[in-house]
Amino acid sequence: MPELEALEIVKLVNCPETFTPDMRCIMGESPSVQGYFVLAGMNSAGLSFGGGAGKYLAEWMVHGYPSENIWELDLKRFGALQSSRTFLRHRVMEVMPLLYDLKVPRWDFQTGRQLRTSPLYDRLDAQGARWMEKHGFERPKYFVPPDKDLLALEQSKTFYKPDWFEISTGDQALEVLQYLFSNDLDVPVGHIVHTGMLNQGGGYENDCSIARLSKRSFFMISPTDQQVHCWAWLKKYMPEDSNLILEDVTWKYTDLAIALNLIGPRAVDVLSELSYAPMTPDHFPSLFCKEMSVGYANGIRVMSMTHTGEPGFMLYIPIEYALHVYNEVMSVGQKYGIRNAGYYALRSLRIEKFFAFWGQDLNTLTTPLECGRESRVKLDKGMDFIGRDALLQQKQNGVYKRLTMFILDDHDTDLDLWPWWGEPIYRNGQYVGKTTSSAYGYTLERHVCLGFVHNFSEDTGEEQVVTADFINRGEYEIDIAGHRFQAKAKLYPVPSLFTHKRRKDDVELSDLQGK
């Protein structure tokens, strides 16, 4: 446009601008002041974001929720730790030069780091850990061992930051939690329940697991960046005139304790040698929780569950026992081929078993019926719960999208571009949705994608009911940077290609799959 060369600048406006720690604006209702809404931190993009941001905030204020999933912009993704003036000053200095850079997936900021670390940080760092940060927690994303063998994920031991924990006690605890959660929490003491907090539309406000510690006490495990959001949601629906006690105990399992994941078919053998408690399925079944000794350390809370779909245990360890338990686990595990692994290993393992993540595969507009999680909902548990009416209606009318697992067929991992998320999905040549997450499956030796499949009318473009038959009868392609790759669609996890035998009692473990 040559005319611009002769144009005169009539007025120059110079004013302060606001920036956020993750280069995304903040909007939504305050977690501490009900009815107070925020829209700020536009990162020099206020003119381009203004219309859409104003629309969604107005919907939020009028209807109680926006019409699209905007969790990445939700004010409640931040906590008190992001309010430090020193942290903000250093982070903004890093953010500003990045505004117009090409953003790559899994970008790691360099400022504001090493804020929340476990007592094993130095030990793992010396063993080749490469770190990432989530809500202030440092966790290994992968390890680079001396032999550089990064592909052997079987029989692995994984350490990563603990999720957010919450405990609720009181005579009314069960009644209130039954109303807040979709699954039936009236289970025997020591049992763990996979469930979720739903909104009035049946969408996920939170995806979590709850352990019943006693008749009146429950322990909640939730995604890391859901800490502020979950607290606000629980407080919003708790009766004010009750004897309930709601406590955020994240600090007890970060500053004063750590969490270790012991994952793989040999996990039960390792733990059996470190504890006098019997670890057979009859004595320690899946989704069970109890305190026990590990090595010399007592009072270790052990849960027979993982976030990967693989057999294993989660260990919650007081800080003074952390190095002892870790050393004992690694020492005993040597003969079983134990090794450190990080967050990326978890992502690969979970996606092979069709485990969806909240905030990426699941959000406030996704219902359990749309992602194959009917087993985590008890419509007939004897009392109402938030979102029940919407799920009953959806069960009667059918779903209009369905989370599906795709295994790429003709994709060369060495030569072709890798999928991340957001890739278009085609069924019989027609666009039907996009991927929500992906990872390389080392067991399947294929790239695996998760994504929602829709059924758009060819005449009107309107959404129609998606059935299992509709999914199974289609031929699929995933578009990666303009090139389409054939993919097989699955509604349930693919069975393991290998059968692992327990060394002592010859019990198969590879059939354990996520539901």
PDB file of C-alpha atoms in Angstrom, residues 304-494:
ATOM      1  CA  SER A 304      -4.351 -48.718  44.091  1.00  0.00           C
ATOM      2  CA  MET A 305      -5.029 -46.430  41.149  1.00  0.00           C
ATOM      3  CA  THR A 306      -3.123 -44.526  38.479  1.00  0.00           C
ATOM      4  CA  HIS A 307      -3.974 -41.841  35.932  1.00  0.00           C
ATOM      5  CA  THR A 308      -2.712 -43.969  33.059  1.00  0.00           C
ATOM      6  CA  GLY A 309      -4.971 -47.023  32.973  1.00  0.00           C
ATOM      7  CA  GLU A 310      -1.984 -49.211  33.829  1.00  0.00           C
ATOM      8  CA  PRO A 311      -1.783 -51.258  37.049  1.00  0.00           C
ATOM      9  CA  GLY A 312       0.029 -49.504  39.853  1.00  0.00           C
ATOM     10  CA  PHE A 313      -0.162 -47.410  42.998  1.00  0.00           C
ATOM     11  CA  MET A 314      -0.072 -43.798  44.133  1.00  0.00           C
ATOM     12  CA  LEU A 315       1.931 -43.190  47.317  1.00  0.00           C
ATOM     13  CA  TYR A 316       1.436 -40.050  49.447  1.00  0.00           C
ATOM     14  CA  ILE A 317       4.517 -39.670  51.620  1.00  0.00           C
ATOM     15  CA  PRO A 318       5.307 -37.262  54.509  1.00  0.00           C
ATOM     16  CA  ILE A 319       8.301 -35.121  53.630  1.00  0.00           C
ATOM     17  CA  GLU A 320      10.606 -36.601  56.252  1.00  0.00           C
ATOM     18  CA  TYR A 321      10.203 -40.050  54.658  1.00  0.00           C
ATOM     19  CA  ALA A 322      10.482 -38.958  51.032  1.00  0.00           C
ATOM     20  CA  LEU A 323      14.117 -39.822  50.308  1.00  0.00           C
ATOM     21  CA  HIS A 324      13.938 -43.049  52.291  1.00  0.00           C
ATOM     22  CA  VAL A 325      10.855 -44.340  50.447  1.00  0.00           C
ATOM     23  CA  TYR A 326      12.197 -43.274  47.050  1.00  0.00           C
ATOM     24  CA  ASN A 327      15.562 -44.948  47.692  1.00  0.00           C
ATOM     25  CA  GLU A 328      13.880 -48.144  48.889  1.00  0.00           C
ATOM     26  CA  VAL A 329      11.550 -48.270  45.882  1.00  0.00           C
ATOM     27  CA  MET A 330      14.393 -47.743  43.431  1.00  0.00           C
ATOM     28  CA  SER A 331      16.646 -50.237  45.204  1.00  0.00           C
ATOM     29  CA  VAL A 332      14.085 -53.056  45.313  1.00  0.00           C
ATOM     30  CA  GLY A 333      12.893 -52.218  41.814  1.00  0.00           C
ATOM     31  CA  GLN A 334      16.290 -52.626  40.167  1.00  0.00           C
ATOM     32  CA  LYS A 335      15.803 -56.361  39.594  1.00  0.00           C
ATOM     33  CA  TYR A 336      12.446 -55.614  37.947  1.00  0.00           C
ATOM     34  CA  GLY A 337      13.896 -53.031  35.558  1.00  0.00           C
ATOM     35  CA  ILE A 338      12.545 -49.973  37.365  1.00  0.00           C
ATOM     36  CA  ARG A 339      13.323 -46.538  35.920  1.00  0.00           C
ATOM     37  CA  ASN A 340      12.380 -42.896  36.284  1.00  0.00           C
ATOM     38  CA  ALA A 341       9.824 -41.491  33.882  1.00  0.00           C
ATOM     39  CA  GLY A 342       8.091 -38.144  33.581  1.00  0.00           C
ATOM     40  CA  TYR A 343       4.873 -36.416  32.608  1.00  0.00           C
ATOM     41  CA  TYR A 344       5.215 -37.185  28.899  1.00  0.00           C
ATOM     42  CA  ALA A 345       5.316 -40.895  29.722  1.00  0.00           C
ATOM     43  CA  LEU A 346       2.036 -40.479  31.593  1.00  0.00           C
ATOM     44  CA  ARG A 347       0.501 -38.765  28.581  1.00  0.00           C
ATOM     45  CA  SER A 348       1.537 -41.592  26.294  1.00  0.00           C
ATOM     46  CA  LEU A 349       0.315 -44.320  28.633  1.00  0.00           C
ATOM     47  CA  ARG A 350      -3.024 -42.664  29.375  1.00  0.00           C
ATOM     48  CA  ILE A 351      -3.905 -42.004  25.742  1.00  0.00           C
ATOM     49  CA  GLU A 352      -3.388 -45.668  24.803  1.00  0.00           C
ATOM     50  CA  LYS A 353      -5.961 -46.580  27.451  1.00  0.00           C
ATOM     51  CA  PHE A 354      -8.379 -43.858  26.287  1.00  0.00           C
ATOM     52  CA  PHE A 355      -8.055 -41.782  29.476  1.00  0.00           C
ATOM     53  CA  ALA A 356      -9.390 -38.288  28.814  1.00  0.00           C
ATOM     54  CA  PHE A 357      -7.925 -35.184  30.521  1.00  0.00           C
ATOM     55  CA  TRP A 358     -10.042 -32.365  31.918  1.00  0.00           C
ATOM     56  CA  GLY A 359      -9.254 -29.025  30.288  1.00  0.00           C
ATOM     57  CA  GLN A 360      -8.114 -30.695  27.081  1.00  0.00           C
ATOM     58  CA  ASP A 361     -10.513 -33.513  26.190  1.00  0.00           C
ATOM     59  CA  LEU A 362     -13.157 -32.650  28.787  1.00  0.00           C
ATOM     60  CA  ASN A 363     -14.605 -29.246  29.600  1.00  0.00           C
ATOM     61  CA  THR A 364     -17.744 -27.545  30.902  1.00  0.00           C
ATOM     62  CA  LEU A 365     -19.600 -28.319  27.655  1.00  0.00           C
ATOM     63  CA  THR A 366     -18.701 -32.045  27.645  1.00  0.00           C
ATOM     64  CA  THR A 367     -20.984 -34.525  29.393  1.00  0.00           C
ATOM     65  CA  PRO A 368     -20.080 -38.028  30.651  1.00  0.00           C
ATOM     66  CA  LEU A 369     -22.406 -39.566  28.058  1.00  0.00           C
ATOM     67  CA  GLU A 370     -20.472 -37.892  25.252  1.00  0.00           C
ATOM     68  CA  CYS A 371     -17.119 -39.363  26.275  1.00  0.00           C
ATOM     69  CA  GLY A 372     -18.031 -42.925  27.257  1.00  0.00           C
ATOM     70  CA  ARG A 373     -18.066 -42.312  31.000  1.00  0.00           C
ATOM     71  CA  GLU A 374     -21.507 -43.669  31.782  1.00  0.00           C
ATOM     72  CA  SER A 375     -19.951 -45.846  34.500  1.00  0.00           C
ATOM     73  CA  ARG A 376     -18.990 -42.681  36.405  1.00  0.00           C
ATOM     74  CA  VAL A 377     -22.609 -41.564  36.629  1.00  0.00           C
ATOM     75  CA  LYS A 378     -25.288 -43.121  38.822  1.00  0.00           C
ATOM     76  CA  LEU A 379     -28.629 -41.718  37.720  1.00  0.00           C
ATOM     77  CA  ASP A 380     -30.414 -44.068  40.128  1.00  0.00           C
ATOM     78  CA  LYS A 381     -28.355 -43.501  43.287  1.00  0.00           C
ATOM     79  CA  GLY A 382     -31.453 -42.451  45.186  1.00  0.00           C
ATOM     80  CA  MET A 383     -31.076 -38.666  45.195  1.00  0.00           C
ATOM     81  CA  ASP A 384     -30.759 -35.734  42.838  1.00  0.00           C
ATOM     82  CA  PHE A 385     -27.420 -34.276  41.787  1.00  0.00           C
ATOM     83  CA  ILE A 386     -26.384 -31.261  39.734  1.00  0.00           C
ATOM     84  CA  GLY A 387     -26.729 -32.035  36.026  1.00  0.00           C
ATOM     85  CA  ARG A 388     -28.926 -35.122  36.486  1.00  0.00           C
ATOM     86  CA  ASP A 389     -31.917 -33.711  34.592  1.00  0.00           C
ATOM     87  CA  ALA A 390     -29.731 -32.741  31.638  1.00  0.00           C
ATOM     88  CA  LEU A 391     -28.184 -36.233  31.519  1.00  0.00           C
ATOM     89  CA  LEU A 392     -31.588 -37.919  31.673  1.00  0.00           C
ATOM     90  CA  GLN A 393     -32.745 -35.826  28.729  1.00  0.00           C
ATOM     91  CA  GLN A 394     -29.537 -36.526  26.813  1.00  0.00           C
ATOM     92  CA  LYS A 395     -29.838 -40.242  27.497  1.00  0.00           C
ATOM     93  CA  GLN A 396     -33.342 -40.180  26.024  1.00  0.00           C
ATOM     94  CA  ASN A 397     -32.551 -37.964  23.010  1.00  0.00           C
ATOM     95  CA  GLY A 398     -29.051 -39.215  22.213  1.00  0.00           C
ATOM     96  CA  VAL A 399     -25.685 -37.408  22.052  1.00  0.00           C
ATOM     97  CA  TYR A 400     -24.601 -35.039  19.292  1.00  0.00           C
ATOM     98  CA  LYS A 401     -20.868 -35.671  19.649  1.00  0.00           C
ATOM     99  CA  ARG A 402     -18.782 -38.595  20.866  1.00  0.00           C
ATOM    100  CA  LEU A 403     -15.201 -38.743  22.071  1.00  0.00           C
ATOM    101  CA  THR A 404     -13.370 -41.213  19.868  1.00  0.00           C
ATOM    102  CA  MET A 405      -9.906 -42.744  19.824  1.00  0.00           C
ATOM    103  CA  PHE A 406      -8.010 -42.663  16.517  1.00  0.00           C
ATOM    104  CA  ILE A 407      -4.957 -44.772  15.673  1.00  0.00           C
ATOM    105  CA  LEU A 408      -3.006 -43.434  12.692  1.00  0.00           C
ATOM    106  CA  ASP A 409      -2.286 -46.126  10.107  1.00  0.00           C
ATOM    107  CA  ASP A 410      -0.066 -44.716   7.363  1.00  0.00           C
ATOM    108  CA  HIS A 411       1.865 -42.222   9.481  1.00  0.00           C
ATOM    109  CA  ASP A 412       5.680 -42.345   9.537  1.00  0.00           C
ATOM    110  CA  THR A 413       6.901 -40.975  12.867  1.00  0.00           C
ATOM    111  CA  ASP A 414      10.353 -40.264  11.448  1.00  0.00           C
ATOM    112  CA  LEU A 415       9.312 -38.450   8.270  1.00  0.00           C
ATOM    113  CA  ASP A 416       5.789 -37.070   8.813  1.00  0.00           C
ATOM    114  CA  LEU A 417       4.698 -34.164  10.993  1.00  0.00           C
ATOM    115  CA  TRP A 418       3.269 -35.206  14.356  1.00  0.00           C
ATOM    116  CA  PRO A 419      -0.255 -34.345  15.496  1.00  0.00           C
ATOM    117  CA  TRP A 420      -0.694 -32.203  18.614  1.00  0.00           C
ATOM    118  CA  TRP A 421      -4.357 -31.239  18.940  1.00  0.00           C
ATOM    119  CA  GLY A 422      -6.884 -29.303  16.895  1.00  0.00           C
ATOM    120  CA  GLU A 423      -6.349 -31.361  13.706  1.00  0.00           C
ATOM    121  CA  PRO A 424      -9.483 -31.755  11.531  1.00  0.00           C
ATOM    122  CA  ILE A 425     -11.179 -35.178  11.513  1.00  0.00           C
ATOM    123  CA  TYR A 426     -12.804 -36.439   8.299  1.00  0.00           C
ATOM    124  CA  ARG A 427     -15.329 -39.259   8.017  1.00  0.00           C
ATOM    125  CA  ASN A 428     -15.910 -40.578   4.502  1.00  0.00           C
ATOM    126  CA  GLY A 429     -14.362 -37.371   3.225  1.00  0.00           C
ATOM    127  CA  GLN A 430     -16.628 -35.070   5.277  1.00  0.00           C
ATOM    128  CA  TYR A 431     -15.452 -32.898   8.173  1.00  0.00           C
ATOM    129  CA  VAL A 432     -16.867 -34.214  11.470  1.00  0.00           C
ATOM    130  CA  GLY A 433     -14.768 -32.573  14.208  1.00  0.00           C
ATOM    131  CA  LYS A 434     -11.238 -32.048  15.474  1.00  0.00           C
ATOM    132  CA  THR A 435      -8.758 -33.747  17.757  1.00  0.00           C
ATOM    133  CA  THR A 436      -8.409 -32.673  21.383  1.00  0.00           C
ATOM    134  CA  SER A 437      -5.141 -34.408  22.323  1.00  0.00           C
ATOM    135  CA  SER A 438      -2.575 -36.815  20.933  1.00  0.00           C
ATOM    136  CA  ALA A 439       0.571 -38.728  21.822  1.00  0.00           C
ATOM    137  CA  TYR A 440       2.744 -41.511  20.494  1.00  0.00           C
ATOM    138  CA  GLY A 441       1.682 -44.906  21.868  1.00  0.00           C
ATOM    139  CA  TYR A 442       4.831 -46.915  22.497  1.00  0.00           C
ATOM    140  CA  THR A 443       2.883 -50.132  23.050  1.00  0.00           C
ATOM    141  CA  LEU A 444       0.775 -49.697  19.918  1.00  0.00           C
ATOM    142  CA  GLU A 445       3.742 -48.245  18.002  1.00  0.00           C
ATOM    143  CA  ARG A 446       1.388 -45.725  16.453  1.00  0.00           C
ATOM    144  CA  HIS A 447       0.351 -42.141  16.999  1.00  0.00           C
ATOM    145  CA  VAL A 448      -2.940 -41.980  18.897  1.00  0.00           C
ATOM    146  CA  CYS A 449      -5.383 -39.072  18.826  1.00  0.00           C
ATOM    147  CA  LEU A 450      -8.531 -38.364  20.809  1.00  0.00           C
ATOM    148  CA  GLY A 451     -11.253 -36.173  19.358  1.00  0.00           C
ATOM    149  CA  PHE A 452     -14.970 -35.552  19.143  1.00  0.00           C
ATOM    150  CA  VAL A 453     -16.939 -36.839  16.162  1.00  0.00           C
ATOM    151  CA  HIS A 454     -20.089 -34.971  15.112  1.00  0.00           C
ATOM    152  CA  ASN A 455     -22.799 -35.925  12.640  1.00  0.00           C
ATOM    153  CA  PHE A 456     -23.514 -32.901  10.453  1.00  0.00           C
ATOM    154  CA  SER A 457     -26.428 -33.083   8.038  1.00  0.00           C
ATOM    155  CA  GLU A 458     -25.220 -32.895   4.441  1.00  0.00           C
ATOM    156  CA  ASP A 459     -28.274 -30.803   3.508  1.00  0.00           C
ATOM    157  CA  THR A 460     -28.557 -28.287   6.337  1.00  0.00           C
ATOM    158  CA  GLY A 461     -25.316 -28.648   8.264  1.00  0.00           C
ATOM    159  CA  GLU A 462     -27.247 -29.128  11.480  1.00  0.00           C
ATOM    160  CA  GLU A 463     -25.947 -31.548  14.100  1.00  0.00           C
ATOM    161  CA  GLN A 464     -27.626 -34.928  14.327  1.00  0.00           C
ATOM    162  CA  VAL A 465     -27.445 -37.760  16.850  1.00  0.00           C
ATOM    163  CA  VAL A 466     -24.143 -39.671  16.922  1.00  0.00           C
ATOM    164  CA  THR A 467     -24.497 -43.398  17.538  1.00  0.00           C
ATOM    165  CA  ALA A 468     -21.919 -46.154  17.977  1.00  0.00           C
ATOM    166  CA  ASP A 469     -22.977 -47.515  14.591  1.00  0.00           C
ATOM    167  CA  PHE A 470     -22.294 -44.116  12.990  1.00  0.00           C
ATOM    168  CA  ILE A 471     -18.774 -44.145  14.446  1.00  0.00           C
ATOM    169  CA  ASN A 472     -17.971 -47.721  13.559  1.00  0.00           C
ATOM    170  CA  ARG A 473     -19.192 -47.602   9.943  1.00  0.00           C
ATOM    171  CA  GLY A 474     -17.062 -44.646   8.886  1.00  0.00           C
ATOM    172  CA  GLU A 475     -13.686 -44.396   7.170  1.00  0.00           C
ATOM    173  CA  TYR A 476     -11.552 -41.756   8.888  1.00  0.00           C
ATOM    174  CA  GLU A 477      -8.679 -39.431   8.115  1.00  0.00           C
ATOM    175  CA  ILE A 478      -6.785 -36.973  10.315  1.00  0.00           C
ATOM    176  CA  ASP A 479      -5.525 -33.818   8.598  1.00  0.00           C
ATOM    177  CA  ILE A 480      -2.042 -32.882   9.853  1.00  0.00           C
ATOM    178  CA  ALA A 481      -0.755 -29.657   8.320  1.00  0.00           C
ATOM    179  CA  GLY A 482      -2.698 -30.222   5.108  1.00  0.00           C
ATOM    180  CA  HIS A 483      -1.886 -33.911   4.676  1.00  0.00           C
ATOM    181  CA  ARG A 484      -4.544 -36.497   5.489  1.00  0.00           C
ATOM    182  CA  PHE A 485      -3.607 -39.739   7.217  1.00  0.00           C
ATOM    183  CA  GLN A 486      -5.879 -42.758   7.465  1.00  0.00           C
ATOM    184  CA  ALA A 487      -6.973 -43.624  10.987  1.00  0.00           C
ATOM    185  CA  LYS A 488      -8.902 -46.383  12.732  1.00  0.00           C
ATOM    186  CA  ALA A 489     -11.673 -45.208  15.054  1.00  0.00           C
ATOM    187  CA  LYS A 490     -12.228 -46.877  18.433  1.00  0.00           C
ATOM    188  CA  LEU A 491     -14.854 -46.226  21.093  1.00  0.00           C
ATOM    189  CA  TYR A 492     -13.033 -48.299  23.694  1.00  0.00           C
ATOM    190  CA  PRO A 493      -9.355 -48.894  24.589  1.00  0.00           C
ATOM    191  CA  VAL A 494      -7.297 -51.206  22.435  1.00  0.00           C
TER     192      VAL A 494
END
